[in-house]
CSV table of C-alpha atoms in Angstrom, one decimal:
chain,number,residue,atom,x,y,z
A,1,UNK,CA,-70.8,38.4,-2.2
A,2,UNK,CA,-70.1,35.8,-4.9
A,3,UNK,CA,-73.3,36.5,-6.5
A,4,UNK,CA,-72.7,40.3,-6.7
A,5,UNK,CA,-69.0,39.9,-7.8
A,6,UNK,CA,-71.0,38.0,-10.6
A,7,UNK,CA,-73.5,40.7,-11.5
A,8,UNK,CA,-70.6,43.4,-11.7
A,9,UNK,CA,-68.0,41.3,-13.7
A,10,UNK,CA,-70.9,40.5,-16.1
A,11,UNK,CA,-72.3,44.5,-16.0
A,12,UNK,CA,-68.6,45.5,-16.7
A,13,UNK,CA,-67.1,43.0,-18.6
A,14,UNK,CA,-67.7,44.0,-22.3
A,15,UNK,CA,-68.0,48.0,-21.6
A,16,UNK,CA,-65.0,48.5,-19.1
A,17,UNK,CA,-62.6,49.0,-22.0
A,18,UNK,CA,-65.3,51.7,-24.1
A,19,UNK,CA,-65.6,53.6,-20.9
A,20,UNK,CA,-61.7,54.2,-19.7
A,21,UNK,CA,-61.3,55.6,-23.5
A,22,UNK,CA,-64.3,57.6,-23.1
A,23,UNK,CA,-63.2,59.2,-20.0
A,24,UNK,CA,-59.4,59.2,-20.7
A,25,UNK,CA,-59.2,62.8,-20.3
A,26,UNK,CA,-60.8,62.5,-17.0
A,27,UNK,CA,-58.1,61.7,-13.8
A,28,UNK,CA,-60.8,61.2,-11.6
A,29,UNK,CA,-63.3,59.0,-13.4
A,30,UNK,CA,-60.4,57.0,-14.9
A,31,UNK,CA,-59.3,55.9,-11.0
A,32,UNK,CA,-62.5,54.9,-10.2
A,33,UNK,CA,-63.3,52.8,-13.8
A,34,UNK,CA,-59.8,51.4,-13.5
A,35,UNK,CA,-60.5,50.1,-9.4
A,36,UNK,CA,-63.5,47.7,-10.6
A,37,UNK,CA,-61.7,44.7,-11.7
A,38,UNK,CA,-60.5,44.8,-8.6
A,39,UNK,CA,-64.2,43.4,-7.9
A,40,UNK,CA,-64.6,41.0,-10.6
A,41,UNK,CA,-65.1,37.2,-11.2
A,42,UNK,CA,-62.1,36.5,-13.3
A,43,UNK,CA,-62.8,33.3,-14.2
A,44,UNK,CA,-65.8,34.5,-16.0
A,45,UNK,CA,-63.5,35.7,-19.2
A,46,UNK,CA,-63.2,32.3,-19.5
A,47,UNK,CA,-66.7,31.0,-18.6
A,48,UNK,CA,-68.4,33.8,-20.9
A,49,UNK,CA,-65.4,33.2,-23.6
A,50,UNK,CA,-64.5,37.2,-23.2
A,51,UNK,CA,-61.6,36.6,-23.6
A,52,UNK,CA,-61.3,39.6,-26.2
A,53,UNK,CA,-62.4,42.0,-23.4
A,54,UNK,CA,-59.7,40.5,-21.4
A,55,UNK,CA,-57.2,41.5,-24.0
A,56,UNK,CA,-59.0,44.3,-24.7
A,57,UNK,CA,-59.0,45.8,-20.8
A,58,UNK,CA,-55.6,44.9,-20.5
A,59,UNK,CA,-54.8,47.2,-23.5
A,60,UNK,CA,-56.5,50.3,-22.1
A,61,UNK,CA,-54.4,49.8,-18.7
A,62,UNK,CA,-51.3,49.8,-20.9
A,63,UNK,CA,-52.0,52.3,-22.9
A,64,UNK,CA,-52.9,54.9,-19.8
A,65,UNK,CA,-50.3,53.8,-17.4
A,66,UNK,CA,-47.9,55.1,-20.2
A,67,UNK,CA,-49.7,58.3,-20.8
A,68,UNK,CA,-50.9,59.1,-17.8
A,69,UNK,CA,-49.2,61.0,-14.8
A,70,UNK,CA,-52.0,61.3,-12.3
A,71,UNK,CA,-50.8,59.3,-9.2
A,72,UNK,CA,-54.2,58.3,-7.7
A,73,UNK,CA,-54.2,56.7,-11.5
A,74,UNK,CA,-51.3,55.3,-11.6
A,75,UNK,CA,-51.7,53.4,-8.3
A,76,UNK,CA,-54.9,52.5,-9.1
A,77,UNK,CA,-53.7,50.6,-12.0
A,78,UNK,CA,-50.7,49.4,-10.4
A,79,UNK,CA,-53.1,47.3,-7.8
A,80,UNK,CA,-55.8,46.2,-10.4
A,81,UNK,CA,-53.0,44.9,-12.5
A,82,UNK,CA,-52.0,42.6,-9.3
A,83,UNK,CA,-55.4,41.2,-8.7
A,84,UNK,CA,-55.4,40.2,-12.1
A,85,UNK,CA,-52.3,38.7,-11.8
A,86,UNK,CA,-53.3,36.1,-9.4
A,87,UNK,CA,-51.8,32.9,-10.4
A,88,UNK,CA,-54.8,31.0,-9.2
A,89,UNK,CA,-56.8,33.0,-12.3
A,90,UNK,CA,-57.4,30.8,-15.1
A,91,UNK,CA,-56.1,33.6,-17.2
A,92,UNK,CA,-53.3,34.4,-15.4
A,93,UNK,CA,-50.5,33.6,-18.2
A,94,UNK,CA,-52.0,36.3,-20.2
A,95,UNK,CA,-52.3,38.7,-17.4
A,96,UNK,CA,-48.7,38.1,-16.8
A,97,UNK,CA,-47.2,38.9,-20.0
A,98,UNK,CA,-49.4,41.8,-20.2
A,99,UNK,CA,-48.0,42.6,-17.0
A,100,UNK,CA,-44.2,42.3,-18.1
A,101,UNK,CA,-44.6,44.0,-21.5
A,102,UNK,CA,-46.0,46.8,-19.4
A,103,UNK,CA,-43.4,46.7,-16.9
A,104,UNK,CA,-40.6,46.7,-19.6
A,105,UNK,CA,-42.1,49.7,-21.0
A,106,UNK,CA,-42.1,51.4,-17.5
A,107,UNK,CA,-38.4,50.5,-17.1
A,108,UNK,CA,-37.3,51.5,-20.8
A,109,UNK,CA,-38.8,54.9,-20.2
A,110,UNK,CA,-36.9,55.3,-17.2
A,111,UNK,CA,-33.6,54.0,-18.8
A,112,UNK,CA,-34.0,56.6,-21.5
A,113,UNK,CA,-34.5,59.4,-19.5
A,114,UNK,CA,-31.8,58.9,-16.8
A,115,UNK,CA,-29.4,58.0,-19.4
A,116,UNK,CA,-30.5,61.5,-21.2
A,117,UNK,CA,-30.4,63.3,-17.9
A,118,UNK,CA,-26.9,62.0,-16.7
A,119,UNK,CA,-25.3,62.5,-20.2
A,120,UNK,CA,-26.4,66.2,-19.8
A,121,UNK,CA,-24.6,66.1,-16.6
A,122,UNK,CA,-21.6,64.7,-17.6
A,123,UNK,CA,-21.2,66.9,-20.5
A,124,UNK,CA,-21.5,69.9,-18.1
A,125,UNK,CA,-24.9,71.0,-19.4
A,126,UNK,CA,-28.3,72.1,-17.4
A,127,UNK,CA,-31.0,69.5,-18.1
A,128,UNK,CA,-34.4,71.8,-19.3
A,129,UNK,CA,-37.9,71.2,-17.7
A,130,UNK,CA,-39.0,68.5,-20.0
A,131,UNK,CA,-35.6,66.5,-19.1
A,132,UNK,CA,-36.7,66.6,-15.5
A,133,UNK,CA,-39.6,65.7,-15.7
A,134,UNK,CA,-39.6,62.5,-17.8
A,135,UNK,CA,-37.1,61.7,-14.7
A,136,UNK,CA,-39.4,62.5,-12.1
A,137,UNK,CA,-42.4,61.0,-13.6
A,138,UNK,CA,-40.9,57.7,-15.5
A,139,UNK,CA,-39.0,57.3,-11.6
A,140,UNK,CA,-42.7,57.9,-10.1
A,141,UNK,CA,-44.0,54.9,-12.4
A,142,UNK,CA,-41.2,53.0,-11.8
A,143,UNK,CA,-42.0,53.6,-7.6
A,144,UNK,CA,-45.3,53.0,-7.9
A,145,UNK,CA,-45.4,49.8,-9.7
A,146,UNK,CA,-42.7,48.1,-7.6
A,147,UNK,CA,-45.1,48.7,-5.0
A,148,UNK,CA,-47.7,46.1,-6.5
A,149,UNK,CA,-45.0,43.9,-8.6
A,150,UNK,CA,-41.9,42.3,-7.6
A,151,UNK,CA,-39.4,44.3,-10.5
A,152,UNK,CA,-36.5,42.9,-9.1
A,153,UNK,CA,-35.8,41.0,-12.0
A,154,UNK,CA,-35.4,44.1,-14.6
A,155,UNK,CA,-32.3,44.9,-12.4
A,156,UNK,CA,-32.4,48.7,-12.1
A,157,UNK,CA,-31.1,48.1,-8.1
A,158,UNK,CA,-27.8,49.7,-9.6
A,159,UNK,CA,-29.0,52.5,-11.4
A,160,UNK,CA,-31.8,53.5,-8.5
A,161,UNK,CA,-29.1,53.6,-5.8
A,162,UNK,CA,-27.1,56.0,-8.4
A,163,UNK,CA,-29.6,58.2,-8.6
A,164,UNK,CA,-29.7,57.7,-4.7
A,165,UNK,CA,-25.9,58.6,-4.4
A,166,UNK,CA,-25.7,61.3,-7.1
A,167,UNK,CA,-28.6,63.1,-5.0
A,168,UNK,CA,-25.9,64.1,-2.7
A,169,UNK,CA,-23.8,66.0,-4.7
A,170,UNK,CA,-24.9,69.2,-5.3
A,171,UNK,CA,-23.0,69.2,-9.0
A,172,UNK,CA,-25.0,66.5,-9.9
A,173,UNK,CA,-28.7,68.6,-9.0
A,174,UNK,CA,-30.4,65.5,-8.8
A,175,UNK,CA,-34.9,66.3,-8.7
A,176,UNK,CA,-35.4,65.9,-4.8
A,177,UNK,CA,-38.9,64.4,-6.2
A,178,UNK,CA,-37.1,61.9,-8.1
A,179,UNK,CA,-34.9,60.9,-5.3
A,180,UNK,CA,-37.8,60.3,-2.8
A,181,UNK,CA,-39.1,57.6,-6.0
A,182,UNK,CA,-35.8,56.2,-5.7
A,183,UNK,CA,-35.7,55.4,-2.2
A,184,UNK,CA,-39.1,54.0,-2.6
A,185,UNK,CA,-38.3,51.8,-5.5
A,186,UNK,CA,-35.7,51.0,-3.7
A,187,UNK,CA,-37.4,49.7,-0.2
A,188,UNK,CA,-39.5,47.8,-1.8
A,189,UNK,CA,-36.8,46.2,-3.8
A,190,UNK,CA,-35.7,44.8,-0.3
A,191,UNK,CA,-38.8,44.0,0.6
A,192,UNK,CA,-39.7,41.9,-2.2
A,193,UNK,CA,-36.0,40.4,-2.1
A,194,UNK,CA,-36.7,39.5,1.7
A,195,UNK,CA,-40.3,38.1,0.6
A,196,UNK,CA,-38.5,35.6,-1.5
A,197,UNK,CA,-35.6,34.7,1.3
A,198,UNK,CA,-39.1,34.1,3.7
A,199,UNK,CA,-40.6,31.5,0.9
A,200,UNK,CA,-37.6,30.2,0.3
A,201,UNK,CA,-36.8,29.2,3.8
A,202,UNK,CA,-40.2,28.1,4.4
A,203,UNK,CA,-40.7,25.6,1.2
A,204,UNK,CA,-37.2,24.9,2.5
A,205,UNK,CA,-38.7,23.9,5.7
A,206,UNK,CA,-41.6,21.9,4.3
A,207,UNK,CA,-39.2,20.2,2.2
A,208,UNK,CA,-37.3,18.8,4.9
A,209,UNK,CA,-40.2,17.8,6.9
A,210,UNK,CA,-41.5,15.7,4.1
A,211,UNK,CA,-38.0,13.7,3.8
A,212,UNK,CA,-38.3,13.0,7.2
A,213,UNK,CA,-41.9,11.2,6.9
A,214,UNK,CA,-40.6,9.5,4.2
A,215,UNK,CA,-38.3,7.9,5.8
C-alpha cells in the first residue's frame, strides 16, 4: 500500500494543480481530482523538495472552495484539506495556515452576507435572490467545513443560533435551506466543543497518573 501511495503522490504531485484549473468548470471531474491527496505520501513534498506544488495545490483548493458551490465539491475539499492537516505531516504548519486563511475567508463571506441580509430586514425591505443566496451558500460552506475542522475558534456560535432563532419568526423569512446549515454548523460546534472536554479530561487523567508514579 505504501509503495502505491508512493507511485500516486509522485504521478500527481507536480500536475494535480494544472489539472483542477483545467477542469474548473467541470463539478464532477473537480471532486474526483480534489479526493487524491487524500491518497498521497505527504512527506514526499518534503523528500522530493515540492514544496512549490504544495503551495501550489493548496492554492487551487482555495481558490475553488471560494468559487465553487457544488456540494459533492465542497465536501470533497473540506476532507482533503483535513488529511493534509495532519499534525504528524512534516508540512503541517503550512497546511494549517493555508487552512485558516481559507477558513477566515469562509467565515468573512458569511459575515457579509448575514450582516447584508439582516440589515434588509431591519430596515423593512425584501432581500432579492442574489441576497439569499450568498446566505444560503456562504452558510452551506460554513456547514460543511465545520464538519472536517474544528471552527469554534472564529466564534460565529452567536450569530448561527440567530439565524437559528430568527427562522422562527415568520417577519424575519429566514431561507429554510439556510437554517438546516445552521443547525448543522451548529451540531458540530458541540461536537467539536465535547471533543475537546473528552481530551481534556483524558490528558487530565494521564496527568495525574504520572504524578502518582512519581512519587
Amino acid at each position: 500500500v505504501s509503495d502505491d501511495k508512493q507511485r500516486l503522490t509522485e504521478h500527481f504531485i507536480a500536475t494535480l494543480p494544472l489539472l483542477l484549473d483545467k477542469y474548473r468548470a467541470d463539478p464532477e471531474k473537480l471532486a474526483n481530482l480534489l479526493a487524491i491527496p487524500q491518497y498521497f505520501e505527504l512527506d514526499i513534498y518534503v523528500k522530493s523538495r515540492q514544496e512549490r506544488n504544495l503551495e501550489a495545490l493548496l492554492e487551487k483548493i482555495k481558490g475553488i472552495v471560494e468559487k465553487m458551490h457544488d456540494t459533492d465539491v465542497l465536501e470533497t475539499a473540506a476532507r482533503t484539506l483535513e488529511y493534509m492537516c495532519v499534525e504528524t505531516h512534516a508540512k503541517f504548519s503550512q497546511c494549517d495556515t493555508a487552512r485558516r486563511t481559507l477558513i477566515d475567508s469562509i467565515v468573512n463571506k458569511y459575515k457579509e452576507a448575514i450582516d447584508d441580509y439582516r440589515n434588509l430586514i431591519d430596515g423593512a425591505e425584501t432581500p432579492d435572490e442574489d441576497e439569499i443566496f450568498n446566505v444560503v451558500q456562504s452558510l452551506k460552506k460554513v456547514a460543511i467545513f465545520y464538519s472536517c475542522h474544528d471552527m469554534n475558534g472564529w466564534e460565529i456560535w452567536d450569530s448561527l443560533y440567530k439565524n437559528i432563532e430568527d427562522a422562527k419568526d415568520a417577519t424575519k423569512s429566514f431561507p429554510e435551506e439556510a437554517t438546516k446549515y445552521c443547525i448543522s454548523a451548529c451540531f458540530f460546534s458541540i461536537l467539536w466543543g465535547q471533543n475537546h472536554l473528552l481530551e481534556s479530561n483524558d490528558l487530565g487523567a494521564r496527568g495525574d497518573d504520572e504524578a502518582r508514579e512519581l512519587h
